[in-house]
mmCIF file of C-alpha atoms and ligand atoms in Angstrom:
data_model
loop_
_atom_site.group_PDB
_atom_site.id
_atom_site.type_symbol
_atom_site.label_atom_id
_atom_site.label_comp_id
_atom_site.label_asym_id
_atom_site.label_seq_id
_atom_site.Cartn_x
_atom_site.Cartn_y
_atom_site.Cartn_z
ATOM 1 C CA MET A 551 0.000 0.000 0.000
ATOM 2 C CA THR A 552 1.360 3.417 -0.951
ATOM 3 C CA THR A 553 0.754 6.325 1.355
ATOM 4 C CA ILE A 554 1.246 9.888 0.153
ATOM 5 C CA THR A 555 2.043 12.779 2.456
ATOM 6 C CA ARG A 556 2.576 16.441 1.676
ATOM 7 C CA ASN A 557 4.745 19.051 3.326
ATOM 8 C CA SER A 558 6.206 22.449 2.572
ATOM 9 C CA PHE A 559 9.661 22.345 0.975
ATOM 10 C CA GLY A 560 10.322 26.083 1.106
ATOM 11 C CA LYS A 561 9.810 28.763 -1.502
ATOM 12 C CA ILE A 562 10.918 29.548 -5.030
ATOM 13 C CA SER A 563 10.388 33.135 -6.235
ATOM 14 C CA GLY A 564 8.296 33.797 -3.139
ATOM 15 C CA ARG A 565 5.832 30.960 -3.792
ATOM 16 C CA GLU A 566 5.588 27.867 -1.680
ATOM 17 C CA ILE A 567 6.744 24.531 -3.085
ATOM 18 C CA LEU A 568 4.895 21.486 -1.794
ATOM 19 C CA ARG A 569 6.756 18.236 -1.613
ATOM 20 C CA TYR A 570 4.867 14.954 -1.934
ATOM 21 C CA THR A 571 6.276 11.773 -0.421
ATOM 22 C CA LEU A 572 5.098 8.399 -1.662
ATOM 23 C CA SER A 573 5.987 5.530 0.668
ATOM 24 C CA ASP A 574 5.570 1.810 0.870
ATOM 25 C CA ASP A 575 7.366 -0.556 3.267
ATOM 26 C CA ALA A 576 10.951 -0.088 2.115
ATOM 27 C CA LEU A 577 10.891 2.735 -0.441
ATOM 28 C CA SER A 578 10.039 6.389 -0.067
ATOM 29 C CA VAL A 579 10.114 8.843 -2.952
ATOM 30 C CA SER A 580 9.644 12.611 -2.666
ATOM 31 C CA VAL A 581 8.655 14.653 -5.685
ATOM 32 C CA MET A 582 7.957 18.338 -6.209
ATOM 33 C CA PRO A 583 6.466 20.612 -8.880
ATOM 34 C CA TYR A 584 9.696 22.531 -9.577
ATOM 35 C CA GLY A 585 11.010 20.706 -12.636
ATOM 36 C CA ALA A 586 8.489 17.932 -11.795
ATOM 37 C CA SER A 587 11.545 16.635 -9.946
ATOM 38 C CA VAL A 588 12.246 13.567 -7.904
ATOM 39 C CA GLN A 589 13.693 15.319 -4.875
ATOM 40 C CA ARG A 590 14.670 12.325 -2.751
ATOM 41 C CA ILE A 591 14.616 8.520 -2.818
ATOM 42 C CA VAL A 592 15.211 6.590 0.396
ATOM 43 C CA TYR A 593 15.434 2.808 0.188
ATOM 44 C CA ARG A 594 15.887 0.787 3.385
ATOM 45 C CA GLY A 595 17.280 3.843 5.165
ATOM 46 C CA ARG A 596 19.770 4.865 2.448
ATOM 47 C CA ASP A 597 19.547 7.906 0.174
ATOM 48 C CA MET A 598 19.662 6.649 -3.401
ATOM 49 C CA ILE A 599 19.940 9.967 -5.278
ATOM 50 C CA LEU A 600 21.589 13.355 -5.045
ATOM 51 C CA SER A 601 19.233 15.728 -3.202
ATOM 52 C CA LEU A 602 19.393 19.359 -2.220
ATOM 53 C CA PRO A 603 17.980 20.217 1.221
ATOM 54 C CA GLU A 604 15.640 23.075 0.273
ATOM 55 C CA ALA A 605 13.594 24.168 -2.717
ATOM 56 C CA GLU A 606 15.372 27.486 -3.291
ATOM 57 C CA LEU A 607 18.668 25.721 -4.034
ATOM 58 C CA TYR A 608 17.239 23.936 -7.069
ATOM 59 C CA PRO A 609 17.089 27.000 -9.383
ATOM 60 C CA LYS A 610 20.683 27.838 -8.364
ATOM 61 C CA PHE A 611 21.881 24.452 -9.572
ATOM 62 C CA SER A 612 19.433 24.135 -12.457
ATOM 63 C CA ALA A 613 22.225 23.376 -14.972
ATOM 64 C CA GLY A 614 22.599 19.992 -13.275
ATOM 65 C CA CYS A 615 18.885 19.173 -13.842
ATOM 66 C CA ILE A 616 19.032 17.394 -10.460
ATOM 67 C CA GLY A 617 16.190 14.858 -10.308
ATOM 68 C CA ALA A 618 14.178 16.818 -12.870
ATOM 69 C CA VAL A 619 12.126 16.020 -15.936
ATOM 70 C CA VAL A 620 14.027 17.256 -18.978
ATOM 71 C CA GLY A 621 12.264 18.484 -22.147
ATOM 72 C CA ARG A 622 11.037 19.320 -24.708
ATOM 73 C CA TYR A 623 14.168 17.688 -25.959
ATOM 74 C CA ALA A 624 16.595 15.992 -23.568
ATOM 75 C CA GLY A 625 20.137 16.092 -24.947
ATOM 76 C CA ARG A 626 21.631 18.203 -27.688
ATOM 77 C CA ILE A 627 20.246 19.473 -30.982
ATOM 78 C CA ALA A 628 23.115 20.597 -33.200
ATOM 79 C CA ASP A 629 23.258 24.289 -33.937
ATOM 80 C CA GLY A 630 19.848 24.641 -32.301
ATOM 81 C CA ARG A 631 18.002 23.985 -35.521
ATOM 82 C CA PHE A 632 16.004 21.307 -37.271
ATOM 83 C CA THR A 633 13.561 20.971 -40.146
ATOM 84 C CA LEU A 634 10.100 19.487 -39.721
ATOM 85 C CA ASP A 635 7.371 19.293 -42.391
ATOM 86 C CA GLY A 636 9.612 21.367 -44.702
ATOM 87 C CA ARG A 637 10.012 24.237 -42.255
ATOM 88 C CA GLU A 638 13.141 25.154 -40.352
ATOM 89 C CA TYR A 639 12.834 25.796 -36.619
ATOM 90 C CA ARG A 640 15.448 27.697 -34.649
ATOM 91 C CA LEU A 641 15.761 26.854 -31.012
ATOM 92 C CA SER A 642 17.518 28.744 -28.244
ATOM 93 C CA ARG A 643 21.231 27.943 -28.244
ATOM 94 C CA ASN A 644 22.148 27.562 -24.628
ATOM 95 C CA GLN A 645 25.302 25.480 -24.821
ATOM 96 C CA GLY A 646 28.274 26.139 -27.079
ATOM 97 C CA GLY A 647 26.120 27.082 -30.065
ATOM 98 C CA ASN A 648 23.900 24.040 -29.588
ATOM 99 C CA HIS A 649 20.532 23.529 -27.935
ATOM 100 C CA LEU A 650 20.641 21.434 -24.751
ATOM 101 C CA HIS A 651 17.901 20.026 -22.501
ATOM 102 C CA GLY A 652 15.065 22.102 -23.901
ATOM 103 C CA GLY A 653 16.968 25.391 -23.713
ATOM 104 C CA ARG A 654 17.650 27.984 -21.052
ATOM 105 C CA HIS A 655 14.136 27.645 -19.666
ATOM 106 C CA GLY A 656 13.663 23.934 -20.245
ATOM 107 C CA PHE A 657 11.044 21.862 -18.434
ATOM 108 C CA HIS A 658 13.488 21.265 -15.570
ATOM 109 C CA THR A 659 13.238 24.978 -14.651
ATOM 110 C CA LYS A 660 9.442 25.233 -14.740
ATOM 111 C CA ARG A 661 6.992 25.113 -11.917
ATOM 112 C CA TRP A 662 4.571 22.394 -12.973
ATOM 113 C CA SER A 663 0.922 22.214 -11.787
ATOM 114 C CA GLY A 664 -0.838 19.319 -10.088
ATOM 115 C CA GLY A 665 -0.337 17.118 -7.090
ATOM 116 C CA ILE A 666 -1.974 13.957 -5.743
ATOM 117 C CA ALA A 667 -3.664 12.250 -8.707
ATOM 118 C CA GLU A 668 -7.436 11.784 -8.495
ATOM 119 C CA ASP A 669 -7.579 8.706 -10.725
ATOM 120 C CA ALA A 670 -7.841 5.120 -9.490
ATOM 121 C CA ASP A 671 -4.132 4.330 -9.733
ATOM 122 C CA GLY A 672 -3.204 7.166 -7.395
ATOM 123 C CA GLY A 673 0.278 8.613 -7.474
ATOM 124 C CA VAL A 674 1.384 12.188 -7.955
ATOM 125 C CA LYS A 675 0.795 13.830 -11.303
ATOM 126 C CA PHE A 676 2.359 17.058 -12.549
ATOM 127 C CA THR A 677 1.287 18.825 -15.727
ATOM 128 C CA LEU A 678 2.752 21.581 -17.860
ATOM 129 C CA LEU A 679 1.689 23.584 -20.886
ATOM 130 C CA SER A 680 4.607 24.441 -23.134
ATOM 131 C CA PRO A 681 3.224 27.133 -25.441
ATOM 132 C CA ASP A 682 3.731 27.390 -29.204
ATOM 133 C CA GLY A 683 7.186 28.885 -29.802
ATOM 134 C CA ASP A 684 8.521 27.895 -26.349
ATOM 135 C CA GLU A 685 12.339 27.984 -26.780
ATOM 136 C CA GLY A 686 11.617 27.844 -30.523
ATOM 137 C CA TYR A 687 9.552 24.621 -30.654
ATOM 138 C CA PRO A 688 6.329 24.418 -32.657
ATOM 139 C CA GLY A 689 2.885 23.851 -31.144
ATOM 140 C CA ASN A 690 1.174 24.037 -27.780
ATOM 141 C CA LEU A 691 2.375 20.940 -25.981
ATOM 142 C CA ARG A 692 0.534 19.554 -22.967
ATOM 143 C CA VAL A 693 2.685 17.227 -20.978
ATOM 144 C CA SER A 694 2.257 15.271 -17.769
ATOM 145 C CA VAL A 695 4.401 13.065 -15.600
ATOM 146 C CA THR A 696 2.951 10.696 -13.018
ATOM 147 C CA TYR A 697 4.982 9.148 -10.239
ATOM 148 C CA ARG A 698 3.739 5.929 -8.645
ATOM 149 C CA LEU A 699 5.160 3.226 -6.454
ATOM 150 C CA THR A 700 4.338 -0.164 -7.896
ATOM 151 C CA ASP A 701 4.737 -3.725 -6.632
ATOM 152 C CA GLY A 702 8.138 -4.690 -5.391
ATOM 153 C CA ASP A 703 9.665 -1.308 -4.446
ATOM 154 C CA CYS A 704 9.485 0.153 -7.920
ATOM 155 C CA LEU A 705 9.282 3.821 -8.822
ATOM 156 C CA ALA A 706 7.269 4.126 -12.053
ATOM 157 C CA ILE A 707 7.560 7.360 -14.052
ATOM 158 C CA ALA A 708 4.845 7.691 -16.686
ATOM 159 C CA TYR A 709 4.896 10.488 -19.268
ATOM 160 C CA GLU A 710 2.039 11.601 -21.485
ATOM 161 C CA ALA A 711 2.044 14.412 -24.033
ATOM 162 C CA SER A 712 0.126 15.780 -26.972
ATOM 163 C CA CYS A 713 0.529 18.804 -29.199
ATOM 164 C CA ASP A 714 -1.695 20.800 -31.562
ATOM 165 C CA ARG A 715 1.048 20.900 -34.221
ATOM 166 C CA ASP A 716 3.729 18.448 -35.277
ATOM 167 C CA THR A 717 6.697 18.821 -32.951
ATOM 168 C CA VAL A 718 9.673 16.870 -31.616
ATOM 169 C CA LEU A 719 9.807 15.437 -28.130
ATOM 170 C CA ASN A 720 12.379 13.630 -26.007
ATOM 171 C CA LEU A 721 11.586 13.400 -22.294
ATOM 172 C CA THR A 722 13.686 11.947 -19.521
ATOM 173 C CA ASN A 723 14.269 12.060 -15.800
ATOM 174 C CA HIS A 724 17.631 13.262 -14.518
ATOM 175 C CA CYS A 725 18.206 11.646 -11.092
ATOM 176 C CA TYR A 726 21.819 11.062 -10.059
ATOM 177 C CA PHE A 727 21.963 7.628 -8.428
ATOM 178 C CA ASN A 728 24.345 5.775 -6.202
ATOM 179 C CA PRO A 729 23.125 2.388 -4.922
ATOM 180 C CA ASN A 730 25.763 2.466 -2.145
ATOM 181 C CA GLY A 731 23.932 5.472 -0.769
ATOM 182 C CA VAL A 732 24.440 9.210 -1.242
ATOM 183 C CA ASP A 733 25.565 11.428 1.604
ATOM 184 C CA ASN A 734 23.285 14.430 1.186
ATOM 185 C CA SER A 735 24.363 16.140 4.400
ATOM 186 C CA PRO A 736 26.034 19.581 4.194
ATOM 187 C CA PRO A 737 29.719 19.309 3.106
ATOM 188 C CA ALA A 738 31.076 19.932 6.619
ATOM 189 C CA LEU A 739 29.184 16.943 8.010
ATOM 190 C CA ARG A 740 29.917 14.550 5.177
ATOM 191 C CA ARG A 741 31.865 11.380 5.898
ATOM 192 C CA HIS A 742 34.172 11.258 2.916
ATOM 193 C CA ASP A 743 34.999 7.931 1.468
ATOM 194 C CA GLU A 744 35.045 8.199 -2.307
ATOM 195 C CA SER A 745 36.140 4.584 -2.681
ATOM 196 C CA ASP A 746 32.849 3.448 -1.142
ATOM 197 C CA ASN A 747 30.979 5.476 -3.677
ATOM 198 C CA ARG A 748 32.871 4.126 -6.612
ATOM 199 C CA ASP A 749 32.195 0.500 -5.821
ATOM 200 C CA ILE A 750 29.339 0.207 -8.256
ATOM 201 C CA GLU A 751 28.835 -2.647 -10.658
ATOM 202 C CA MET A 752 26.729 -2.121 -13.706
ATOM 203 C CA THR A 753 25.214 -3.864 -16.681
ATOM 204 C CA ILE A 754 23.658 -2.074 -19.637
ATOM 205 C CA PHE A 755 21.936 -4.107 -22.284
ATOM 206 C CA ALA A 756 23.290 -2.050 -25.190
ATOM 207 C CA ASP A 757 25.577 -3.041 -28.023
ATOM 208 C CA ARG A 758 25.990 0.345 -29.695
ATOM 209 C CA VAL A 759 27.084 3.806 -28.597
ATOM 210 C CA VAL A 760 26.461 7.118 -30.366
ATOM 211 C CA GLU A 761 29.689 8.467 -31.875
ATOM 212 C CA LEU A 762 30.295 12.110 -30.994
ATOM 213 C CA ASP A 763 32.219 14.953 -32.516
ATOM 214 C CA ARG A 764 32.568 17.613 -29.825
ATOM 215 C CA GLU A 765 29.380 16.490 -28.031
ATOM 216 C CA ILE A 766 27.306 16.213 -31.220
ATOM 217 C CA PRO A 767 26.399 12.890 -32.882
ATOM 218 C CA THR A 768 28.244 12.230 -36.137
ATOM 219 C CA GLY A 769 25.383 9.952 -37.215
ATOM 220 C CA ARG A 770 27.397 6.799 -36.692
ATOM 221 C CA LEU A 771 26.550 4.193 -34.075
ATOM 222 C CA LEU A 772 29.640 2.300 -32.987
ATOM 223 C CA PRO A 773 29.829 -1.209 -31.515
ATOM 224 C CA VAL A 774 30.641 -1.140 -27.797
ATOM 225 C CA GLU A 775 32.730 -4.301 -28.095
ATOM 226 C CA GLY A 776 36.180 -3.791 -26.593
ATOM 227 C CA THR A 777 35.490 -0.207 -25.435
ATOM 228 C CA ALA A 778 34.771 1.479 -22.088
ATOM 229 C CA PHE A 779 31.103 1.506 -23.180
ATOM 230 C CA ASP A 780 30.756 -2.253 -23.042
ATOM 231 C CA PHE A 781 28.547 -2.952 -20.024
ATOM 232 C CA ARG A 782 26.945 -6.065 -21.452
ATOM 233 C CA ALA A 783 28.555 -8.204 -18.760
ATOM 234 C CA LEU A 784 28.554 -7.056 -15.131
ATOM 235 C CA ARG A 785 31.565 -4.845 -14.425
ATOM 236 C CA ARG A 786 32.703 -2.019 -12.202
ATOM 237 C CA LEU A 787 31.536 1.365 -13.491
ATOM 238 C CA ALA A 788 34.883 3.023 -12.700
ATOM 239 C CA ASP A 789 36.912 0.375 -14.528
ATOM 240 C CA GLY A 790 36.524 2.100 -17.901
ATOM 241 C CA ALA A 791 38.557 5.027 -16.609
ATOM 242 C CA ASP A 792 42.185 5.684 -17.431
ATOM 243 C CA ALA A 793 43.929 8.942 -16.526
ATOM 244 C CA SER A 794 42.573 10.810 -19.566
ATOM 245 C CA PHE A 795 38.970 9.653 -19.212
ATOM 246 C CA ARG A 796 36.651 12.516 -18.292
ATOM 247 C CA GLY A 797 33.735 10.346 -17.283
ATOM 248 C CA TYR A 798 30.690 9.176 -19.172
ATOM 249 C CA ASP A 799 28.401 11.533 -21.035
ATOM 250 C CA HIS A 800 27.323 9.176 -23.776
ATOM 251 C CA THR A 801 24.240 7.629 -25.315
ATOM 252 C CA LEU A 802 23.978 3.854 -25.475
ATOM 253 C CA LEU A 803 21.401 2.265 -27.760
ATOM 254 C CA PHE A 804 19.615 -0.731 -26.240
ATOM 255 C CA SER A 805 19.709 -4.087 -27.974
ATOM 256 C CA PRO A 806 16.283 -5.593 -28.754
ATOM 257 C CA HIS A 807 14.737 -6.824 -25.514
ATOM 258 C CA ALA A 808 11.452 -7.872 -23.910
ATOM 259 C CA PRO A 809 9.634 -5.151 -21.918
ATOM 260 C CA GLU A 810 9.935 -7.148 -18.680
ATOM 261 C CA GLN A 811 13.723 -7.333 -19.027
ATOM 262 C CA PRO A 812 15.745 -4.662 -17.223
ATOM 263 C CA VAL A 813 17.771 -2.615 -19.718
ATOM 264 C CA ALA A 814 20.265 -1.661 -17.078
ATOM 265 C CA SER A 815 21.166 -2.562 -13.528
ATOM 266 C CA ALA A 816 23.514 -1.019 -11.013
ATOM 267 C CA ARG A 817 24.611 -2.721 -7.810
ATOM 268 C CA GLY A 818 26.246 -1.072 -4.831
ATOM 269 C CA MET A 819 29.035 -3.426 -3.845
ATOM 270 C CA LYS A 820 29.106 -1.974 -0.309
ATOM 271 C CA SER A 821 25.355 -1.875 0.277
ATOM 272 C CA GLY A 822 24.136 -4.854 -1.735
ATOM 273 C CA VAL A 823 21.403 -2.576 -3.098
ATOM 274 C CA ARG A 824 20.515 -3.095 -6.711
ATOM 275 C CA ILE A 825 18.677 -0.689 -8.999
ATOM 276 C CA ASP A 826 17.110 -2.220 -12.103
ATOM 277 C CA CYS A 827 15.817 0.030 -14.840
ATOM 278 C CA PHE A 828 12.993 -0.882 -17.224
ATOM 279 C CA THR A 829 11.877 1.340 -20.081
ATOM 280 C CA ASP A 830 10.170 1.520 -23.450
ATOM 281 C CA GLN A 831 12.685 4.141 -24.620
ATOM 282 C CA PRO A 832 15.369 3.111 -27.137
ATOM 283 C CA ALA A 833 18.465 4.458 -25.382
ATOM 284 C CA VAL A 834 20.081 5.758 -22.240
ATOM 285 C CA GLN A 835 22.359 8.705 -21.561
ATOM 286 C CA LEU A 836 24.965 7.615 -19.029
ATOM 287 C CA PHE A 837 26.336 10.726 -17.340
ATOM 288 C CA THR A 838 28.872 10.618 -14.488
ATOM 289 C CA MET A 839 29.458 14.363 -13.903
ATOM 290 C CA GLY A 840 33.009 14.482 -15.166
ATOM 291 C CA ASN A 841 34.376 11.680 -12.990
ATOM 292 C CA PRO A 842 34.672 7.951 -13.539
ATOM 293 C CA GLY A 843 31.559 7.245 -11.591
ATOM 294 C CA SER A 844 30.309 7.646 -8.090
ATOM 295 C CA LEU A 845 27.055 9.346 -8.951
ATOM 296 C CA PHE A 846 25.557 8.521 -12.303
ATOM 297 C CA ALA A 847 22.524 9.768 -14.200
ATOM 298 C CA PHE A 848 20.737 7.116 -16.097
ATOM 299 C CA GLU A 849 18.547 9.028 -18.508
ATOM 300 C CA THR A 850 16.262 6.783 -20.554
ATOM 301 C CA GLN A 851 15.459 8.573 -23.787
ATOM 302 C CA HIS A 852 15.876 8.834 -27.566
ATOM 303 C CA LEU A 853 19.162 9.600 -29.251
ATOM 304 C CA PRO A 854 20.490 13.166 -29.184
ATOM 305 C CA ASP A 855 20.006 15.309 -32.284
ATOM 306 C CA SER A 856 17.499 12.834 -33.766
ATOM 307 C CA PRO A 857 15.562 15.615 -35.571
ATOM 308 C CA ASN A 858 18.666 16.032 -37.772
ATOM 309 C CA HIS A 859 19.276 12.309 -38.301
ATOM 310 C CA PRO A 860 16.534 10.597 -40.292
ATOM 311 C CA ASP A 861 18.238 7.225 -39.599
ATOM 312 C CA PHE A 862 17.800 7.563 -35.827
ATOM 313 C CA PRO A 863 14.521 6.428 -34.224
ATOM 314 C CA SER A 864 12.006 9.236 -34.754
ATOM 315 C CA THR A 865 11.224 11.793 -32.058
ATOM 316 C CA VAL A 866 8.424 13.441 -34.038
ATOM 317 C CA LEU A 867 5.126 13.781 -32.194
ATOM 318 C CA LYS A 868 2.361 14.313 -34.726
ATOM 319 C CA ALA A 869 -0.373 16.862 -34.039
ATOM 320 C CA GLY A 870 -3.213 15.301 -32.049
ATOM 321 C CA GLU A 871 -1.381 12.047 -31.304
ATOM 322 C CA VAL A 872 -0.821 10.990 -27.718
ATOM 323 C CA PHE A 873 2.724 10.203 -26.642
ATOM 324 C CA ARG A 874 3.010 7.733 -23.757
ATOM 325 C CA SER A 875 6.130 6.332 -22.197
ATOM 326 C CA GLU A 876 7.119 4.698 -18.938
ATOM 327 C CA THR A 877 10.409 4.115 -17.125
ATOM 328 C CA ARG A 878 10.637 2.159 -13.882
ATOM 329 C CA TYR A 879 13.419 1.893 -11.334
ATOM 330 C CA ARG A 880 13.193 -1.171 -9.101
ATOM 331 C CA PHE A 881 15.099 -1.339 -5.810
ATOM 332 C CA THR A 882 16.131 -4.604 -4.171
ATOM 333 C CA GLN A 883 18.666 -5.586 -1.549
ATOM 334 C CA GLU A 884 20.585 -8.831 -1.234
HETATM 335 C C1 LIG B 2289 23.408 15.373 -19.302
HETATM 336 C C2 LIG B 2289 24.186 15.951 -20.435
HETATM 337 C C3 LIG B 2289 25.416 16.551 -19.837
HETATM 338 C C4 LIG B 2289 25.038 17.631 -18.853
HETATM 339 C C5 LIG B 2289 24.036 17.072 -17.839
HETATM 340 C C6 LIG B 2289 23.441 18.114 -16.945
HETATM 341 O O1 LIG B 2289 22.286 14.733 -19.783
HETATM 342 O O2 LIG B 2289 24.471 14.977 -21.408
HETATM 343 O O3 LIG B 2289 26.275 17.032 -20.825
HETATM 344 O O4 LIG B 2289 24.489 18.716 -19.508
HETATM 345 O O5 LIG B 2289 23.005 16.422 -18.466
HETATM 346 O O6 LIG B 2289 24.406 18.806 -16.221
#
């Protein structure tokens, strides 16, 4: 049985932010309308994600998209432009001449509406209207994200969206995980033991990685075989790192798989906690914040720059069609 409680999490721009906490026996997940973010996940007494202690800190660190929903387009769009239905659209260029994570005022910076869902399945549902022309994108897009706890200590994240014109869409969640536990206390109180954090084993069911040229896809998908991107057999996340390696910020394309199969799993070697990820999305962005891997973001999504690569799986959402997608993170302990 999930219970949902609500408390004040402080203020952003003078307006109160309510935080909703969904709990079952072993898992508790707090979410909030700013960025429709997952603010905290506690599993069997351990913090599983990077959290900031009060609402007003989130806008200050918005570039990190901590726990947030990212859109309209998660990842980069080269040069901030694409052509759809014969018309060129110019997006805001917020990173090195490219468009990243929906632009300067992407979905992760918005205050979404909603709260405890009224429908039978319960959960917490946030909604957002992204107006025609928002950061350069076509059409009025209505988007929602619903957080639920499902059987077996699973956090289910369900997205739904529709638009009144053809547009492109790539949504993800941007939690930074560590199954060994994350010390979210203020720096002065933190018990530092980086080696603990780096003892993470991972599998990713992906046999190709997106080739990049200065952060932008070249269009080629390379086999992971024999590279640091090969996570097909269980291995330590940090083992891919030599002295020159600046951490992961790469997109891995899943191999064909059944929906009930986890596409990726991470295990804390110190805690015995395992996080399994299930999704209907074709790829994952593995991001380790510039280090070999203590915290990692595991962003299920489409490939970056797909609107400029007709060979990549399509991210076009046709006018009037309903986009639905779900990603689940399941927590277990040995
Ligand atoms: C990742 C992205 C990184 C960085 C990060 C947020 O998804 O690939 O380059 O922008 O989000 O800080």
